[in-house]
Short mmCIF file of C-alpha atoms in Angstrom, two decimals:
data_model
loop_
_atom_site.label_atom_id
_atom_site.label_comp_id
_atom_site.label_asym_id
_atom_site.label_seq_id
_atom_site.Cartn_x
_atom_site.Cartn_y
_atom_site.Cartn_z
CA UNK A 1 2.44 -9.74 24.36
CA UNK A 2 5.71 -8.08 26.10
CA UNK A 3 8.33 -8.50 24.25
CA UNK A 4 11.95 -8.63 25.23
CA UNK A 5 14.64 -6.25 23.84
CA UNK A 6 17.32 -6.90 21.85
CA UNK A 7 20.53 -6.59 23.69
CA UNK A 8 22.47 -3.34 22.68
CA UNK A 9 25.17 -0.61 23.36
CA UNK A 10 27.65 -2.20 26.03
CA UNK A 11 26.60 -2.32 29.53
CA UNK A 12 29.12 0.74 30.02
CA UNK A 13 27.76 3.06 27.04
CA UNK A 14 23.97 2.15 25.89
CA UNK A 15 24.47 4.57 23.25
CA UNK A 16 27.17 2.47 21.28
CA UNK A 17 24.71 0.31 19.70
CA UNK A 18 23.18 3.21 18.02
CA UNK A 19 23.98 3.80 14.52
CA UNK A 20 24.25 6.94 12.44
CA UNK A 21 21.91 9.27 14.75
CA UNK A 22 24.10 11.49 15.86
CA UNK A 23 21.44 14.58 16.22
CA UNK A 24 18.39 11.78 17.94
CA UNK A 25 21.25 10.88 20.33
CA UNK A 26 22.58 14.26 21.92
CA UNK A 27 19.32 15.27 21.95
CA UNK A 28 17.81 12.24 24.45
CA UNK A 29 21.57 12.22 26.39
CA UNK A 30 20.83 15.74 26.96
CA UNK A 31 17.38 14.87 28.39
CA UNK A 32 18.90 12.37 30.29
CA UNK A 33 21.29 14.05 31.97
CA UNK A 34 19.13 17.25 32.66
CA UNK A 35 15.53 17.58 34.82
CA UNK A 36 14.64 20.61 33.01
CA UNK A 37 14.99 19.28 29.83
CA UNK A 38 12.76 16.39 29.90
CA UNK A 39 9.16 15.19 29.22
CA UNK A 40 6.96 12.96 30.53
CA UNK A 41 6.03 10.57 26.51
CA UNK A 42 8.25 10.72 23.61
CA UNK A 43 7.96 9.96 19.83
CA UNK A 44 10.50 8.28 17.98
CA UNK A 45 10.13 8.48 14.07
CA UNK A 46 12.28 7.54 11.24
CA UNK A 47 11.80 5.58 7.96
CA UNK A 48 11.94 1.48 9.03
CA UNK A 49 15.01 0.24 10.08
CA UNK A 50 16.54 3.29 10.86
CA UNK A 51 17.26 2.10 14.28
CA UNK A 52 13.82 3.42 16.63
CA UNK A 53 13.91 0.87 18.63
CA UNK A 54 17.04 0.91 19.59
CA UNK A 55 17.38 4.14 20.22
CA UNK A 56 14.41 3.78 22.63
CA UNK A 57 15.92 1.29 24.69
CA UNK A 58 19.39 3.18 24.83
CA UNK A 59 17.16 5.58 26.27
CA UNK A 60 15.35 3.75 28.71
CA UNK A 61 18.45 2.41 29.98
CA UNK A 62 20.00 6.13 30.58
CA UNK A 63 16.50 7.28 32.32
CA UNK A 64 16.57 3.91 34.45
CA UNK A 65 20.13 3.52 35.74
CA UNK A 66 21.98 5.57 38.16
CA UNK A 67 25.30 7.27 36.71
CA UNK A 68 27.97 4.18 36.32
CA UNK A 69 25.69 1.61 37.06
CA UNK A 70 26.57 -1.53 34.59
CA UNK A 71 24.71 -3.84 35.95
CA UNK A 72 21.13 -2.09 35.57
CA UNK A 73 22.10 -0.94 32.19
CA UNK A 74 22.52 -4.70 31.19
CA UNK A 75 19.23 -5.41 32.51
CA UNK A 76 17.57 -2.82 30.75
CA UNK A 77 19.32 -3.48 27.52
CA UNK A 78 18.37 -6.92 28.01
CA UNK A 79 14.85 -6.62 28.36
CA UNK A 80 14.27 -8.16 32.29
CA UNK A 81 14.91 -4.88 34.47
CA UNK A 82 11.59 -4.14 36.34
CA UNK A 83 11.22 -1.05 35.91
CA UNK A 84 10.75 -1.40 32.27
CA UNK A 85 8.16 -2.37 30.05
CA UNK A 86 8.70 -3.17 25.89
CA UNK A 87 5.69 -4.06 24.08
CA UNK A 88 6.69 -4.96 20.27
CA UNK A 89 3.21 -6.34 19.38
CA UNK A 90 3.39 -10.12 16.99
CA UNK A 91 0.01 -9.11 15.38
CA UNK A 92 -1.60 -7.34 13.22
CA UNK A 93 -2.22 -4.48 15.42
CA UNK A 94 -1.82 -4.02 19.23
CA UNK A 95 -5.03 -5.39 20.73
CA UNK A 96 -6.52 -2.46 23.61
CA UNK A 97 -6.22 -5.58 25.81
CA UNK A 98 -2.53 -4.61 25.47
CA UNK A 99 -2.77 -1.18 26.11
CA UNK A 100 -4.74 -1.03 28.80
CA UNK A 101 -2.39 -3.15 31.00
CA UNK A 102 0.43 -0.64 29.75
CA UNK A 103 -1.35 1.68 31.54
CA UNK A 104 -1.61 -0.31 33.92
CA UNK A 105 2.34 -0.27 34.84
CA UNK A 106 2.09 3.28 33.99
CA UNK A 107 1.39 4.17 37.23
CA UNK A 108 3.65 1.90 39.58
CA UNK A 109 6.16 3.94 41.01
CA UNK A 110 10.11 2.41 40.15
CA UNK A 111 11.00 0.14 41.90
CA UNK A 112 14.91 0.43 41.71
CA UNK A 113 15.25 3.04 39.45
CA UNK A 114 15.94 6.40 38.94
CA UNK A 115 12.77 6.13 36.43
CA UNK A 116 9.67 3.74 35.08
CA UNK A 117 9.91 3.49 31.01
CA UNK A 118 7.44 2.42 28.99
CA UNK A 119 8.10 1.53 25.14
CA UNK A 120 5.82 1.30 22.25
CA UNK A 121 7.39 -0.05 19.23
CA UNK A 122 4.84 -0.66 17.11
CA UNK A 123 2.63 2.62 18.06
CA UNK A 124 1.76 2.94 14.68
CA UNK A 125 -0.51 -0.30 14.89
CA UNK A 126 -2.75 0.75 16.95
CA UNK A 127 -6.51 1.25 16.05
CA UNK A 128 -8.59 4.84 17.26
CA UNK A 129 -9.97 2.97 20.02
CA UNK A 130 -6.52 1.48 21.66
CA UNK A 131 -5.05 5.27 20.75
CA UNK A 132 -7.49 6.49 23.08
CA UNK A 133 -6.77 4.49 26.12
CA UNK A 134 -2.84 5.92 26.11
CA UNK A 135 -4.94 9.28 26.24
CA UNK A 136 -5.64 9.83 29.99
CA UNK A 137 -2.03 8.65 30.76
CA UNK A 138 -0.53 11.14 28.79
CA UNK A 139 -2.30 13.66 29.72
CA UNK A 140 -2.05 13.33 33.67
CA UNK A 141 1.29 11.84 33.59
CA UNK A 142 2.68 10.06 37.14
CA UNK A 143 5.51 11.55 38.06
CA UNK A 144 8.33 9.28 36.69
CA UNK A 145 6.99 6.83 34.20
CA UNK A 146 8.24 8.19 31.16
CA UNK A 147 6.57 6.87 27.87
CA UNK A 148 8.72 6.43 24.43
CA UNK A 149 6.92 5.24 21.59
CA UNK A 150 8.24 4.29 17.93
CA UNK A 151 6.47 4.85 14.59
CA UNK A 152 7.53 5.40 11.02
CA UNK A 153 6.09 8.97 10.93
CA UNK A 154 4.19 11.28 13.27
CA UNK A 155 1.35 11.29 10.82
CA UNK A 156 0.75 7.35 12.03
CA UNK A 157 -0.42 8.46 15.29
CA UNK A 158 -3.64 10.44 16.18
CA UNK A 159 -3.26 14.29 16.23
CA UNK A 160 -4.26 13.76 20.64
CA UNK A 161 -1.20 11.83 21.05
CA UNK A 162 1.04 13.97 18.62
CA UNK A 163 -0.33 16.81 20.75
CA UNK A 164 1.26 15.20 24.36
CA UNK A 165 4.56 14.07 23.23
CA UNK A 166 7.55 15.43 22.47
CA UNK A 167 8.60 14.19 18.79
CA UNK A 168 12.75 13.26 17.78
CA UNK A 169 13.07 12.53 14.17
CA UNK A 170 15.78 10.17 12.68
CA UNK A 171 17.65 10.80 9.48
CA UNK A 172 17.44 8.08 6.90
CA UNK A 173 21.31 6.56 6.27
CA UNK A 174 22.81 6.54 2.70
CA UNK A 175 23.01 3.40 0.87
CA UNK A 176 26.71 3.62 0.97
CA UNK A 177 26.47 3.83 5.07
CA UNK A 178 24.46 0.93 5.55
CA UNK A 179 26.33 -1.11 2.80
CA UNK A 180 29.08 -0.78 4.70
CA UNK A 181 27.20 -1.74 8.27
CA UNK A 182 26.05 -4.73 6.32
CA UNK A 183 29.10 -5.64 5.20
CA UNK A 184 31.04 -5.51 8.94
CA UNK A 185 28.02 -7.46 10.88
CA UNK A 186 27.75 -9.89 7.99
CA UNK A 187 30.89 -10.65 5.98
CA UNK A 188 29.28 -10.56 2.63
CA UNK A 189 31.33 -9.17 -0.07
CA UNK A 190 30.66 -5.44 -1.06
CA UNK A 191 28.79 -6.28 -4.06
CA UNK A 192 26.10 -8.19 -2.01
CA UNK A 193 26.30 -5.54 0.88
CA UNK A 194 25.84 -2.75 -1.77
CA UNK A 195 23.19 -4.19 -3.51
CA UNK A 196 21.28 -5.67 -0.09
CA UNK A 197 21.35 -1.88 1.01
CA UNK A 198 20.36 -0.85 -2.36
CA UNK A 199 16.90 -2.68 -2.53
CA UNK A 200 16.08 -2.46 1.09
CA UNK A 201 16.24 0.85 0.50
CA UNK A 202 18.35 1.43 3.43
CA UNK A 203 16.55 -0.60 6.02
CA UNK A 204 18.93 -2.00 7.94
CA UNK A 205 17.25 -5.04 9.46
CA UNK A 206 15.55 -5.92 5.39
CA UNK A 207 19.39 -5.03 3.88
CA UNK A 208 21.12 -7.48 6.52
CA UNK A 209 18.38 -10.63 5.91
CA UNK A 210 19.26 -9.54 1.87
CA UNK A 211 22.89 -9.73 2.45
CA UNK A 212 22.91 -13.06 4.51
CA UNK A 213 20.24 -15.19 3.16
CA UNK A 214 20.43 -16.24 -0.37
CA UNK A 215 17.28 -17.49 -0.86
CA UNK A 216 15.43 -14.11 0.09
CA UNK A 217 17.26 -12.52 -2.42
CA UNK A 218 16.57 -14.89 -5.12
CA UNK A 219 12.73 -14.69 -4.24
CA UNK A 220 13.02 -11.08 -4.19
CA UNK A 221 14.66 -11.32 -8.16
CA UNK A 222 11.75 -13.94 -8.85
CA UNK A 223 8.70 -11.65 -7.86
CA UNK A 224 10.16 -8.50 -9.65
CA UNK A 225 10.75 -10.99 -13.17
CA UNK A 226 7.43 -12.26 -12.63
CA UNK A 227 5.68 -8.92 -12.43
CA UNK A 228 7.40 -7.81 -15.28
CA UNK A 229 6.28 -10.78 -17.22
CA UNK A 230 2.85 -9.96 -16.77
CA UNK A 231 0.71 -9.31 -19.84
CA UNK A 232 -3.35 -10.32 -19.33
CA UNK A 233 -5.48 -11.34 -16.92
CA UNK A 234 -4.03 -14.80 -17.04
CA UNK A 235 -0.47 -14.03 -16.14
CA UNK A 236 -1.59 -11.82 -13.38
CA UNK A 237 -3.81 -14.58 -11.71
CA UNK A 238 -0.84 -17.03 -12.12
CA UNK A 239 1.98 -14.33 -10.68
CA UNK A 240 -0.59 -13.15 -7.66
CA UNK A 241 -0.87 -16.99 -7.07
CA UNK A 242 2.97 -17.54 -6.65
CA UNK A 243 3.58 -14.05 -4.96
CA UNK A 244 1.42 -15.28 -1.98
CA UNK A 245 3.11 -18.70 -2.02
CA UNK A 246 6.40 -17.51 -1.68
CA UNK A 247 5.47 -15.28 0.88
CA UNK A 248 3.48 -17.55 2.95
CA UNK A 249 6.12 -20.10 2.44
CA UNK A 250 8.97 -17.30 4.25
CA UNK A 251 6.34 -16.61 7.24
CA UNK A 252 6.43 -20.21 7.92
CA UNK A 253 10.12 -20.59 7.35
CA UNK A 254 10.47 -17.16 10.09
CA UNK A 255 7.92 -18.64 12.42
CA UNK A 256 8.30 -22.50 12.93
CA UNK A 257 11.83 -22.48 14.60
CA UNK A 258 10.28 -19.81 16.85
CA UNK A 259 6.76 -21.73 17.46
CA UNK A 260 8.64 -24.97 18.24
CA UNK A 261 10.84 -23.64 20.47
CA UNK A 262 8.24 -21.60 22.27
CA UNK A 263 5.76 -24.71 22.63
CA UNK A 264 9.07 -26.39 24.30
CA UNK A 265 9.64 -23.86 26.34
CA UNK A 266 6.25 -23.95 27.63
CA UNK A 267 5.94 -27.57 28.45
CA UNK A 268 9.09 -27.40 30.08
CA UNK A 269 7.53 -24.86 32.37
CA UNK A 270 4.25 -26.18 33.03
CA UNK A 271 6.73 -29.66 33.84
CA UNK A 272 5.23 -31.56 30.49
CA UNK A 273 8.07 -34.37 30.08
CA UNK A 274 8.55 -34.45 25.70
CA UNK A 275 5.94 -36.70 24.47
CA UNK A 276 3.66 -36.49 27.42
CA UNK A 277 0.81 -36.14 27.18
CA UNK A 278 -0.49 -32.65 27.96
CA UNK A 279 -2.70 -32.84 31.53
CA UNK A 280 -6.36 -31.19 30.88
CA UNK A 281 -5.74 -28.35 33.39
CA UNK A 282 -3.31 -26.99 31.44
CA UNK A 283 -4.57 -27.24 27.76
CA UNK A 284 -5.84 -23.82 27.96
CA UNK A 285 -2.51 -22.31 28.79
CA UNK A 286 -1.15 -24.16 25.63
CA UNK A 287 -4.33 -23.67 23.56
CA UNK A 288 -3.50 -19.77 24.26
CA UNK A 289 -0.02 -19.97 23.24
CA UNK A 290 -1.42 -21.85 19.86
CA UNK A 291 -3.79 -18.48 19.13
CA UNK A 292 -1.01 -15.89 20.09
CA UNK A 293 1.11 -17.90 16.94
CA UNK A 294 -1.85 -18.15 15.02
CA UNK A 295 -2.30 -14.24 15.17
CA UNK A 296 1.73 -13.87 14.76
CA UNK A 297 1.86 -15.87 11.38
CA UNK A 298 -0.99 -13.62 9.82
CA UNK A 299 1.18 -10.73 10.56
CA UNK A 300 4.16 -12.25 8.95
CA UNK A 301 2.25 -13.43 6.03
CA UNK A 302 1.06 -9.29 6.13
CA UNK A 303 4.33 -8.29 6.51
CA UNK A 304 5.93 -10.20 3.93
CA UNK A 305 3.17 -9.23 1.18
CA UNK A 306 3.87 -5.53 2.51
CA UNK A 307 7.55 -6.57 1.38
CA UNK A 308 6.75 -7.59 -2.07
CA UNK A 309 4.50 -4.49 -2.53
CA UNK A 310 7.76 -1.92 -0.94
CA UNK A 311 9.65 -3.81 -3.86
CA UNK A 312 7.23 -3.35 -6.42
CA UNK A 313 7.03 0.43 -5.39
CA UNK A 314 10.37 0.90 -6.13
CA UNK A 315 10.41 -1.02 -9.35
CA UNK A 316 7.82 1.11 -11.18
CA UNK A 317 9.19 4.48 -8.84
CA UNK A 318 12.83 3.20 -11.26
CA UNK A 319 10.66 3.64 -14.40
CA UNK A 320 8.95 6.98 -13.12
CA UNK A 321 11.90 8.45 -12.36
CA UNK A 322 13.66 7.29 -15.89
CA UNK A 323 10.39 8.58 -17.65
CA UNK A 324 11.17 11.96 -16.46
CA UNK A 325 15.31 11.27 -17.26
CA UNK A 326 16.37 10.44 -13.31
CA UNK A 327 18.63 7.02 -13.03
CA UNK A 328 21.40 8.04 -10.87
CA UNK A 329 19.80 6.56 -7.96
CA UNK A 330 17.84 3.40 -9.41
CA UNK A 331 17.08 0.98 -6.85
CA UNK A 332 16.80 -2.13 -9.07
CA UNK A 333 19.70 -1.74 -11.42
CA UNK A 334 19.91 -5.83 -12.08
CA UNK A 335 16.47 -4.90 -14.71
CA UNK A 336 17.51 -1.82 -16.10
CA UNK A 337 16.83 -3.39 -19.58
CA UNK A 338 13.55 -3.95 -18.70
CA UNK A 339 13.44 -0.76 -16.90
CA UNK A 340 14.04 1.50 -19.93
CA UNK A 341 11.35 -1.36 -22.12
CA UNK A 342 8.86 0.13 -19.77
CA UNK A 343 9.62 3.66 -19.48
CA UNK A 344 9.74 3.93 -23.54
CA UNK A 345 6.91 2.05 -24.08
CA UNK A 346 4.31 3.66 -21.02
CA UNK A 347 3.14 7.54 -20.94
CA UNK A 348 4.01 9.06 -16.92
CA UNK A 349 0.31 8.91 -15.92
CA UNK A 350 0.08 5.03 -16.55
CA UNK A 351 3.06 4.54 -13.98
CA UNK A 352 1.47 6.78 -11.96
CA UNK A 353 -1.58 4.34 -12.02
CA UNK A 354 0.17 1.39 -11.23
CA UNK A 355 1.90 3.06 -8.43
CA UNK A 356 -1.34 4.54 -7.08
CA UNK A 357 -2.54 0.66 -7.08
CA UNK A 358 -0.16 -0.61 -5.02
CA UNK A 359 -0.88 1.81 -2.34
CA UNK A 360 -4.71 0.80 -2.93
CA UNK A 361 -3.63 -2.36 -2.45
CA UNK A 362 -2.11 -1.64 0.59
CA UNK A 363 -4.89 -0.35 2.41
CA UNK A 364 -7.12 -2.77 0.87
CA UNK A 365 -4.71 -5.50 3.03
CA UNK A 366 -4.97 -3.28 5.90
CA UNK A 367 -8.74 -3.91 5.56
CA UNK A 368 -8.69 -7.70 5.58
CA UNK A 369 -8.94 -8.52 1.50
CA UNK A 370 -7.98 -11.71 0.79
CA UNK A 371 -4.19 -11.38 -0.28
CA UNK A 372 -4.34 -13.32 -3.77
CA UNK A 373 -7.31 -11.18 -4.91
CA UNK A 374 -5.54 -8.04 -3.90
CA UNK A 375 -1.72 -8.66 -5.57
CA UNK A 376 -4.35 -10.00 -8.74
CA UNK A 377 -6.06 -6.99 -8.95
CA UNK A 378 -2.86 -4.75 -8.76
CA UNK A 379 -1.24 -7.32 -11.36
CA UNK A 380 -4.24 -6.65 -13.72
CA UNK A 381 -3.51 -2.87 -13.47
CA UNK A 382 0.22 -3.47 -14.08
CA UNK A 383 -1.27 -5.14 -17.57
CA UNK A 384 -3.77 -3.05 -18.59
CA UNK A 385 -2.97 0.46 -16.97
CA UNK A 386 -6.34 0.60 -16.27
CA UNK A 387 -8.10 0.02 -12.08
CA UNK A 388 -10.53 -3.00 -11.73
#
């Protein structure tokens, strides 16, 4: 689904909302300003939360507005100017559906201005086959529709869209930076910004949900204890068990102020009065809306597993790196006790196991296992040492 983007910069200087890429952002004002020095497709990439996306639409709204003019800046920034399109897919991974009515727009000419802009957040989720259909696009480019897509790393895309874009890389902000970010959008004390920044490892978005919600970071402190605790088969099964409950449990809590409202919204559209009952020639547009959320909460419930498993990456990468006597940059200095247990007690090539695990269990997710059996099959590793 298109998605609408978050307002940024100031309607006078779109840059202004970008924070701490000072080499991505002379080099795309300098494209912006000169003919000769821009592209048809860009690639964004930087380490999550390092600010892509915003970055892309700062862009867009330089390529789309004439010189001085506020008022299409705001409409870019806000997500409603026509001559830009944002997909930020809600689903696993971008459906070709999707992409082939990108391409679609591709190819209308502006309509008011100076350029067409289409932006990818998510280009990393998407499959060989939807990769493909960007392809002829590309490659035979119309003459201003510029494309700008966002992924973690180059290596997420395929080596024939690598090959047709022109690639800006992010730096990845010190903890110290974003602490301090955290601290001036959110209030929270240093000692909460410091430590939200800390075991986000310096995503912004993850380090500012850390810093104002109090229950994430409690769950967060409740998964790493539990893994910790784990010492047989039993304790694994029991930990996987409440791992997935607490993170099912946050995709609902993200998602049902959203549904509702969306379901309103809807209704109040299609002229449904509240507790009306819905007329039969419109049940399919609200039966569509249903499977759109339906396909949204699996990705949460994805996404907040792939959470858990970034935490538990840095928790064992803590007793790697004390192993081989690194601990001036531990992430999860609240169990250094337990930390130091560990990295006495295990050789280097068991941590290495687990941590090898947790990717596998990764890409097992990515291939549609069943959540509980995946974190209980990493949990038995953590036990043992050894792979199921």
């Amino acid at each position: 689904m298109e998605a609408t983007a978050t307002t940024i910069g100031t309607a006078t200087d779109p840059w202004r909302g970008v924070w701490g890429q000072p080499d991505a952002v002379a080099a795309l004002q300098a494209a912006a300003a000169d003919p000769g020095a821009m592209t048809h497709a860009w690639l964004l990439v930087g380490p999550p939360g390092s600010g892509r996306s915003t970055l892309a639409y700062a862009f867009a709204a330089a390529l789309i507005a004439e010189p001085g003019d506020d008022a299409a800046v705001a409409q870019v920034l806000a997500g409603t100017h026509p001559d830009l399109t944002a997909l930020r897919t809600e689903q696993v991974i971008i459906r070709i559906d999707e992409a082939r009515r990108l391409v679609e727009r591709a190819y209308f000419a502006p309509s008011i201005g100076r350029h067409r802009v289409i932006v990818v957040e998510d280009a990393d989720r998407m499959a060989e086959r939807t990769s493909n259909v960007l392809l002829k696009a590309l490659e035979e480019p119309p003459e201003r529709t510029v494309w700008v897509l966002c992924a973690p790393s180059d290596a997420d895309l395929l080596p024939t869209i690598r090959s047709r874009v022109r690639t800006v890389r992010l730096r990845e902000p010190d903890v110290a930076d974003v602490a301090a970010l955290i601290a001036a959008r959110t209030g929270a004390t240093p000692e909460i910004a410091e430590q939200s920044a800390r075991h986000a490892q310096r995503h912004i978005g993850m380090a500012q949900r850390l810093a104002s919600d109090d229950a994430a970071r409690r769950r967060r402190a409740e998964t790493l204890a539990g893994v910790l605790s784990v010492r047989g088969v039993g304790g694994a099964v029991d930990v996987a068990a409440r791992i997935v409950a607490a993170a099912t449990d946050d995709a609902k809590a993200l998602s049902a102020e959203r549904d509702e409202a969306e379901r309103l919204q809807l209704r109040r559209t299609l002229g449904i009065a509240e507790g009306a009952p819905v007329p039969p020639a419109v049940r399919g547009q609200l039966s569509a809306l249903e499977d759109d959320q339906k396909r949204r909460a699996t990705r949460s419930l994805r996404d907040g597993i792939d959470r858990v498993l970034t935490d538990l990456q840095s928790l064992f990468r803590d007793v790697l790196m004390r192993q081989f006597g690194r601990e001036d940059d531990m992430i999860n200095r609240e169990f250094a006790d337990d930390i130091h247990a560990l990295a006495d007690q295990w050789q280097p090539s068991r941590t290495l196991v687990v941590l090898d695990q947790i990717s596998e269990t990764r890409r097992n997710l990515e291939q549609n296992v069943a959540p509980t059996l995946a974190i209980e099959s990493m949990l038995i590793t953590v036990a043992t040492g050894r792979t199921p």
